[in-house]
XYZ file of N, CA, C and O in Angstrom:
636
model
N -190.734 148.150 105.058
C -189.440 148.742 105.329
C -188.388 148.284 104.317
O -187.638 149.097 103.786
N -188.361 146.970 104.053
C -187.378 146.438 103.113
C -187.626 146.982 101.707
O -186.677 147.219 100.953
N -188.896 147.250 101.367
C -189.218 147.834 100.061
C -188.563 149.199 99.899
O -188.082 149.549 98.810
N -188.547 149.970 100.970
C -187.942 151.304 100.929
C -186.431 151.202 100.782
O -185.831 151.937 99.992
N -185.822 150.278 101.508
C -184.376 150.058 101.379
C -184.060 149.643 99.943
O -183.095 150.139 99.349
N -184.870 148.744 99.394
C -184.668 148.302 97.998
C -184.801 149.479 97.037
O -184.064 149.573 96.062
N -185.764 150.370 97.300
C -185.957 151.551 96.450
C -184.694 152.396 96.441
O -184.194 152.781 95.393
N -184.182 152.690 97.631
C -182.980 153.526 97.714
C -181.765 152.818 97.113
O -180.934 153.465 96.472
N -181.662 151.510 97.294
C -180.564 150.769 96.652
C -180.667 150.869 95.134
O -179.654 151.009 94.450
N -181.889 150.807 94.617
C -182.086 150.957 93.170
C -181.703 152.347 92.692
O -181.095 152.501 91.624
N -182.032 153.364 93.464
C -181.665 154.740 93.117
C -180.145 154.930 93.143
O -179.580 155.608 92.280
N -179.493 154.316 94.124
C -178.034 154.402 94.214
C -177.400 153.675 93.032
O -176.449 154.169 92.418
N -177.931 152.505 92.697
C -177.439 151.745 91.555
C -177.599 152.540 90.260
O -176.681 152.617 89.440
N -178.766 153.165 90.099
C -179.015 154.003 88.931
C -178.035 155.180 88.902
O -177.508 155.541 87.842
N -177.790 155.770 90.055
C -176.834 156.875 90.147
C -175.444 156.455 89.702
O -174.729 157.222 89.040
N -175.049 155.241 90.059
C -173.726 154.737 89.637
C -173.651 154.606 88.125
O -172.625 154.931 87.522
N -174.725 154.118 87.516
C -174.734 154.008 86.054
C -174.710 155.379 85.393
O -174.028 155.576 84.384
N -175.443 156.318 85.947
C -175.466 157.675 85.386
C -174.090 158.318 85.517
O -173.593 158.939 84.572
N -173.463 158.152 86.662
C -172.111 158.664 86.861
C -171.143 158.015 85.873
O -170.342 158.713 85.237
N -171.229 156.708 85.719
C -170.333 156.015 84.781
C -170.565 156.484 83.350
O -169.606 156.675 82.592
N -171.821 156.686 82.977
C -172.123 157.170 81.625
C -171.553 158.572 81.426
O -170.981 158.882 80.380
N -171.683 159.412 82.439
C -171.119 160.759 82.360
C -169.614 160.727 82.188
O -169.055 161.455 81.351
N -168.950 159.900 82.965
C -167.490 159.771 82.843
C -167.097 159.209 81.479
O -166.101 159.635 80.887
N -167.893 158.250 80.985
C -167.659 157.702 79.644
C -167.761 158.801 78.592
O -166.932 158.878 77.678
N -168.762 159.661 78.697
C -168.922 160.749 77.734
C -167.760 161.740 77.795
O -167.292 162.223 76.765
N -167.306 162.033 78.996
C -166.155 162.944 79.148
C -164.921 162.330 78.501
O -164.216 163.004 77.730
N -164.665 161.061 78.787
C -163.526 160.377 78.182
C -163.646 160.328 76.663
O -162.677 160.604 75.945
N -164.840 160.022 76.177
C -165.069 159.962 74.736
C -164.834 161.321 74.089
O -164.210 161.415 73.025
N -165.314 162.374 74.719
C -165.111 163.728 74.192
C -163.631 164.044 74.082
O -163.166 164.582 73.061
N -162.875 163.701 75.112
C -161.437 163.964 75.105
C -160.723 163.129 74.043
O -159.816 163.625 73.353
N -161.141 161.887 73.899
C -160.533 161.032 72.865
C -160.823 161.568 71.461
O -159.929 161.591 70.610
N -162.067 161.970 71.230
C -162.404 162.549 69.929
C -161.546 163.787 69.664
O -161.039 163.978 68.562
N -161.396 164.611 70.681
C -160.657 165.860 70.497
C -159.161 165.604 70.270
O -158.559 166.170 69.353
N -158.563 164.783 71.088
C -157.113 164.612 71.013
C -156.668 163.584 69.972
O -155.568 163.691 69.425
N -157.508 162.596 69.694
C -157.120 161.566 68.728
C -157.817 161.711 67.377
O -157.361 161.130 66.391
N -158.920 162.451 67.362
C -159.628 162.647 66.103
C -158.856 163.585 65.186
O -158.166 164.490 65.645
N -158.974 163.355 63.908
C -158.226 164.196 62.975
C -159.126 164.947 61.999
O -158.648 165.434 60.980
N -160.424 165.035 62.349
C -161.347 165.784 61.490
C -161.978 166.906 62.304
O -162.058 166.818 63.539
N -162.436 167.947 61.639
C -163.128 169.027 62.361
C -164.371 168.529 63.116
O -164.661 169.006 64.218
N -165.063 167.560 62.547
C -166.267 167.032 63.205
C -165.907 166.341 64.520
O -166.610 166.495 65.525
N -164.821 165.596 64.525
C -164.395 164.918 65.755
C -164.016 165.939 66.832
O -164.393 165.804 68.003
N -163.293 166.965 66.432
C -162.863 167.987 67.390
C -164.044 168.826 67.882
O -164.044 169.290 69.018
N -165.060 168.982 67.048
C -166.234 169.788 67.419
C -167.065 169.121 68.511
O -167.848 169.795 69.197
N -166.887 167.833 68.703
C -167.660 167.120 69.725
C -167.205 167.431 71.150
O -167.924 167.144 72.101
N -166.035 168.023 71.307
C -165.471 168.228 72.645
C -166.441 168.943 73.589
O -166.833 168.382 74.624
N -166.808 170.164 73.283
C -167.609 170.971 74.215
C -169.005 170.388 74.450
O -169.409 170.197 75.607
N -169.763 170.054 73.396
C -171.106 169.509 73.668
C -171.086 168.208 74.477
O -171.892 168.025 75.393
N -170.138 167.324 74.177
C -170.083 166.059 74.915
C -169.550 166.253 76.329
O -169.969 165.543 77.251
N -168.634 167.202 76.503
C -168.177 167.499 77.855
C -169.319 168.024 78.712
O -169.463 167.645 79.877
N -170.137 168.874 78.130
C -171.268 169.450 78.876
C -172.223 168.358 79.345
O -172.575 168.301 80.525
N -172.635 167.466 78.438
C -173.572 166.428 78.892
C -172.867 165.402 79.774
O -173.479 164.853 80.693
N -171.578 165.164 79.529
C -170.830 164.260 80.399
C -170.730 164.794 81.812
O -170.915 164.057 82.794
N -170.455 166.070 81.942
C -170.383 166.697 83.269
C -171.765 166.703 83.918
O -171.904 166.410 85.105
N -172.794 167.005 83.137
C -174.164 166.983 83.658
C -174.508 165.616 84.235
O -174.995 165.506 85.377
N -174.265 164.546 83.464
C -174.595 163.205 83.953
C -173.699 162.800 85.121
O -174.162 162.134 86.050
N -172.441 163.193 85.099
C -171.539 162.862 86.212
C -172.000 163.514 87.509
O -172.053 162.856 88.565
N -172.351 164.777 87.446
C -172.826 165.487 88.639
C -174.158 164.905 89.113
O -174.356 164.680 90.313
N -175.050 164.631 88.171
C -176.350 164.060 88.531
C -176.177 162.703 89.214
O -176.781 162.442 90.258
N -175.355 161.835 88.622
C -175.124 160.523 89.208
C -174.487 160.600 90.581
O -174.904 159.905 91.515
N -173.480 161.443 90.724
C -172.808 161.586 92.029
C -173.784 162.117 93.080
O -173.783 161.628 94.224
N -174.623 163.078 92.714
C -175.618 163.603 93.654
C -176.650 162.542 94.037
O -177.099 162.500 95.187
N -177.048 161.714 93.077
C -177.996 160.638 93.387
C -177.398 159.652 94.380
O -178.076 159.220 95.322
N -176.149 159.301 94.173
C -175.477 158.361 95.073
C -175.407 158.948 96.479
O -175.750 158.294 97.469
N -174.982 160.192 96.569
C -174.819 160.853 97.864
C -176.152 161.044 98.583
O -176.327 160.641 99.732
N -177.129 161.649 97.899
C -178.397 161.977 98.573
C -179.201 160.728 98.934
O -179.780 160.656 100.024
N -179.223 159.752 98.048
C -179.973 158.530 98.361
C -179.274 157.712 99.431
O -179.941 157.038 100.228
N -177.945 157.770 99.480
C -177.222 157.103 100.559
C -177.569 157.695 101.908
O -177.768 156.981 102.893
N -177.630 159.026 101.969
C -178.001 159.705 103.223
C -179.427 159.356 103.627
O -179.699 159.058 104.795
N -180.337 159.415 102.670
C -181.745 159.145 102.985
C -181.945 157.699 103.421
O -182.758 157.417 104.289
N -181.207 156.796 102.793
C -181.311 155.377 103.155
C -180.929 155.157 104.609
O -181.533 154.340 105.304
N -179.951 155.910 105.093
C -179.520 155.778 106.486
C -180.581 156.282 107.461
O -180.662 155.805 108.589
N -181.417 157.215 107.034
C -182.430 157.802 107.906
C -183.748 157.035 107.904
O -184.608 157.261 108.758
N -183.909 156.127 106.944
C -185.176 155.432 106.763
C -185.587 154.638 107.998
O -186.730 154.724 108.438
N -184.675 153.882 108.548
C -185.013 153.036 109.695
C -185.514 153.862 110.874
O -186.504 153.504 111.525
N -184.852 154.987 111.146
C -185.281 155.856 112.256
C -186.693 156.370 112.039
O -187.526 156.337 112.945
N -186.948 156.856 110.841
C -188.277 157.407 110.538
C -189.346 156.331 110.631
O -190.445 156.576 111.124
N -189.029 155.138 110.137
C -190.000 154.045 110.157
C -190.304 153.620 111.597
O -191.453 153.375 111.936
N -189.277 153.543 112.437
C -189.463 153.121 113.820
C -190.242 154.155 114.630
O -190.991 153.794 115.545
N -190.094 155.434 114.297
C -190.819 156.482 115.017
C -192.324 156.368 114.801
O -193.095 156.470 115.738
N -192.743 156.172 113.535
C -194.161 156.063 113.222
C -194.291 155.420 111.841
O -194.200 156.112 110.822
N -194.529 154.124 111.820
C -194.538 153.388 110.547
C -195.660 153.841 109.612
O -195.459 153.969 108.405
N -196.839 154.087 110.176
C -197.988 154.514 109.340
C -197.717 155.877 108.700
O -197.953 156.066 107.505
N -197.204 156.809 109.493
C -196.874 158.145 108.982
C -195.769 158.058 107.923
O -195.799 158.765 106.917
N -194.800 157.186 108.165
C -193.708 157.003 107.220
C -194.232 156.511 105.866
O -193.867 157.041 104.818
N -195.095 155.504 105.905
C -195.646 154.946 104.666
C -196.473 155.993 103.932
O -196.355 156.143 102.704
N -197.290 156.751 104.646
C -198.085 157.807 104.014
C -197.193 158.881 103.396
O -197.476 159.394 102.313
N -196.104 159.224 104.084
C -195.163 160.223 103.552
C -194.473 159.694 102.292
O -194.259 160.442 101.334
N -194.145 158.408 102.283
C -193.515 157.808 101.103
C -194.482 157.768 99.917
O -194.099 158.044 98.784
N -195.733 157.431 100.185
C -196.746 157.430 99.116
C -196.869 158.828 98.526
O -196.889 158.999 97.305
N -196.923 159.837 99.382
C -197.017 161.219 98.903
C -195.771 161.606 98.112
O -195.850 162.244 97.067
N -194.602 161.203 98.607
C -193.351 161.541 97.928
C -193.321 160.939 96.516
O -192.980 161.613 95.543
N -193.718 159.671 96.402
C -193.742 159.017 95.094
C -194.785 159.671 94.198
O -194.530 159.909 93.009
N -195.943 159.997 94.756
C -196.971 160.713 93.982
C -196.447 162.046 93.457
O -196.716 162.434 92.323
N -195.689 162.744 94.297
C -195.240 164.105 93.962
C -194.237 164.163 92.817
O -194.093 165.214 92.190
N -193.520 163.081 92.534
C -192.574 163.171 91.410
C -193.055 162.453 90.153
O -192.323 162.379 89.165
N -194.288 161.985 90.133
C -194.818 161.305 88.945
C -194.916 162.231 87.734
O -194.807 161.786 86.600
N -195.113 163.520 87.974
C -195.210 164.472 86.855
C -193.902 164.554 86.062
O -193.900 164.982 84.903
N -192.807 164.148 86.669
C -191.513 164.228 85.983
C -191.402 163.263 84.809
O -190.686 163.552 83.837
N -192.096 162.128 84.863
C -191.940 161.139 83.799
C -192.485 161.618 82.448
O -191.777 161.528 81.447
N -193.710 162.134 82.379
C -194.159 162.683 81.085
C -193.297 163.868 80.638
O -193.034 164.037 79.440
N -192.832 164.664 81.606
C -191.987 165.809 81.262
C -190.655 165.330 80.666
O -190.137 165.925 79.720
N -190.105 164.241 81.200
C -188.833 163.744 80.679
C -188.995 163.194 79.257
O -188.085 163.349 78.433
N -190.123 162.593 78.974
C -190.374 162.126 77.606
C -190.470 163.321 76.667
O -189.933 163.296 75.552
N -191.117 164.388 77.106
C -191.202 165.605 76.294
C -189.820 166.205 76.062
O -189.513 166.660 74.945
N -188.974 166.207 77.084
C -187.610 166.724 76.922
C -186.825 165.865 75.941
O -186.131 166.386 75.061
N -186.957 164.550 76.061
C -186.279 163.658 75.118
C -186.768 163.892 73.702
O -185.965 163.966 72.761
N -188.067 164.019 73.537
C -188.637 164.270 72.208
C -188.122 165.582 71.630
O -187.732 165.648 70.458
N -188.077 166.622 72.453
C -187.553 167.918 71.989
C -186.083 167.785 71.572
O -185.680 168.337 70.535
N -185.299 167.060 72.354
C -183.895 166.838 71.999
C -183.790 166.143 70.643
O -182.970 166.523 69.798
N -184.613 165.117 70.436
C -184.569 164.383 69.170
C -184.967 165.264 67.998
O -184.311 165.251 66.940
N -186.026 166.026 68.163
C -186.497 166.882 67.064
C -185.478 167.962 66.719
O -185.213 168.219 65.532
N -184.913 168.590 67.720
C -183.889 169.619 67.476
C -182.670 168.985 66.808
O -182.116 169.538 65.852
N -182.269 167.821 67.290
C -181.104 167.137 66.731
C -181.325 166.768 65.270
O -180.450 166.988 64.423
N -182.483 166.239 64.971
C -182.781 165.864 63.577
C -182.779 167.099 62.684
O -182.233 167.076 61.585
N -183.364 168.182 63.167
C -183.376 169.420 62.390
C -181.948 169.928 62.150
O -181.609 170.315 61.034
N -181.137 169.903 63.181
C -179.753 170.355 63.023
C -178.969 169.459 62.061
O -178.198 169.953 61.230
N -179.167 168.167 62.170
C -178.444 167.247 61.285
C -178.896 167.390 59.826
O -178.099 167.254 58.908
N -180.162 167.672 59.644
C -180.710 167.740 58.281
C -180.481 169.111 57.630
O -180.162 169.180 56.454
N -180.633 170.177 58.399
C -180.659 171.516 57.797
C -179.345 172.292 57.862
O -179.288 173.406 57.371
N -178.323 171.735 58.479
C -177.082 172.497 58.584
C -175.879 171.657 58.164
O -175.915 170.432 58.242
N -174.864 172.344 57.734
C -173.595 171.679 57.405
C -172.506 172.090 58.400
O -171.364 171.658 58.264
N -172.840 172.898 59.368
C -171.893 173.370 60.359
C -171.526 172.230 61.312
O -172.394 171.648 61.962
N -170.228 171.916 61.429
C -169.801 170.781 62.252
C -170.101 171.008 63.731
O -170.363 170.049 64.467
N -170.084 172.232 64.179
C -170.367 172.518 65.583
C -171.846 172.296 65.898
O -172.179 171.745 66.964
N -172.719 172.683 64.979
C -174.147 172.430 65.187
C -174.456 170.935 65.088
O -175.302 170.421 65.828
N -173.756 170.230 64.214
C -173.945 168.783 64.117
C -173.427 168.094 65.377
O -174.005 167.106 65.830
N -172.357 168.616 65.955
C -171.843 168.061 67.215
C -172.861 168.265 68.336
O -173.079 167.368 69.157
N -173.504 169.419 68.345
C -174.565 169.675 69.316
C -175.709 168.689 69.084
O -176.274 168.136 70.048
N -176.038 168.435 67.829
C -177.108 167.490 67.496
C -176.785 166.085 68.016
O -177.649 165.424 68.615
N -175.567 165.644 67.822
C -175.176 164.306 68.299
C -175.269 164.259 69.826
O -175.762 163.279 70.394
N -174.845 165.310 70.476
C -174.934 165.362 71.940
C -176.384 165.382 72.414
O -176.711 164.739 73.417
N -177.235 166.097 71.690
C -178.662 166.095 72.041
C -179.276 164.705 71.873
O -180.117 164.301 72.678
N -178.860 163.985 70.837
C -179.346 162.614 70.649
C -178.916 161.730 71.821
O -179.710 160.950 72.342
N -177.659 161.853 72.218
C -177.165 161.063 73.351
C -177.903 161.430 74.637
O -178.287 160.556 75.418
N -178.094 162.724 74.848
C -178.794 163.187 76.043
C -180.230 162.680 76.056
O -180.691 162.135 77.071
N -180.939 162.868 74.964
C -182.343 162.439 74.886
C -182.498 160.943 75.068
O -183.397 160.477 75.780
N -181.609 160.172 74.448
C -181.671 158.721 74.573
C -181.394 158.294 76.018
O -182.129 157.499 76.591
N -180.348 158.843 76.604
C -179.990 158.472 77.971
C -181.112 158.869 78.936
O -181.473 158.094 79.845
N -181.662 160.041 78.752
C -182.752 160.527 79.608
C -183.949 159.580 79.527
O -184.545 159.235 80.541
N -184.300 159.152 78.312
C -185.436 158.246 78.132
C -185.173 156.891 78.783
O -186.050 156.332 79.443
N -183.979 156.359 78.607
C -183.641 155.055 79.181
C -183.640 155.128 80.706
O -184.199 154.260 81.386
N -183.031 156.156 81.260
C -182.968 156.320 82.717
C -184.379 156.387 83.287
O -184.711 155.695 84.250
N -185.230 157.216 82.706
C -186.576 157.364 83.236
C -187.453 156.146 82.988
O -188.386 155.892 83.751
N -187.165 155.384 81.953
C -187.900 154.145 81.702
C -187.750 153.210 82.903
O -188.728 152.698 83.433
N -186.510 153.015 83.341
C -186.273 152.124 84.467
C -186.679 152.768 85.801
O -187.155 152.085 86.703
N -186.505 154.063 85.915
C -186.896 154.763 87.134
C -188.407 154.675 87.320
O -188.882 154.422 88.441
N -189.146 154.868 86.271
C -190.612 154.805 86.364
C -191.059 153.397 86.739
O -191.980 153.229 87.540
N -190.412 152.402 86.168
C -190.764 151.027 86.501
C -190.541 150.754 87.998
O -191.404 150.200 88.669
N -189.390 151.182 88.516
C -189.111 150.990 89.940
C -190.095 151.774 90.804
O -190.549 151.290 91.830
N -190.418 152.994 90.388
C -191.351 153.818 91.147
C -192.736 153.182 91.190
O -193.399 153.185 92.239
N -193.163 152.612 90.072
C -194.479 151.960 90.028
C -194.508 150.742 90.950
O -195.469 150.552 91.700
N -193.467 149.935 90.892
C -193.390 148.762 91.774
C -193.384 149.179 93.232
O -194.116 148.628 94.056
N -192.580 150.168 93.557
C -192.471 150.657 94.931
C -193.812 151.208 95.409
O -194.252 150.915 96.516
N -194.462 151.979 94.562
C -195.750 152.597 94.914
C -196.772 151.500 95.207
O -197.513 151.602 96.197
N -196.813 150.479 94.382
C -197.767 149.379 94.595
C -197.460 148.637 95.905
O -198.368 148.236 96.628
N -196.181 148.478 96.212
C -195.798 147.832 97.461
C -196.215 148.674 98.662
O -196.638 148.141 99.682
N -196.062 149.977 98.550
C -196.475 150.857 99.652
C -197.977 150.812 99.864
O -198.454 150.867 101.006
N -198.725 150.726 98.786
C -200.187 150.733 98.871
C -200.740 149.431 99.431
O -201.843 149.426 99.989
N -200.008 148.330 99.267
C -200.530 147.038 99.725
C -200.274 146.789 101.195
O -199.551 147.399 101.873
């Protein structure tokens, strides 16, 4: 039971970091736009706002949904502990496919970004490239820690 509470606390903690990163990107985009004095700085506004809003919404949803689920865990566990553990094992199994997919998404972001940075002189396309690099890097880091927590949790459920 405590392992499940720890899992949800970890997800909420991760959500807070994702939300903070999203807000940081939004603030950075606005600072580049309003304080930057080059076309490249101003071009970062839209791409960075998009990924900042994406991460902010994702983080806020993680905090909200995992908070709700954490409150329901004790009831479900008390009703039938064996069924609860089996359902948790299945749930963790069911999202394992996301980790290789997230690495592929990060890789695609990196490759597209490198191509845009190398083959174009357009400041807007380069701004998109920088945003793709930030997105791909953040996605890889988030899933690195998420996968580690999921593996630990899964092993605890199995034992």
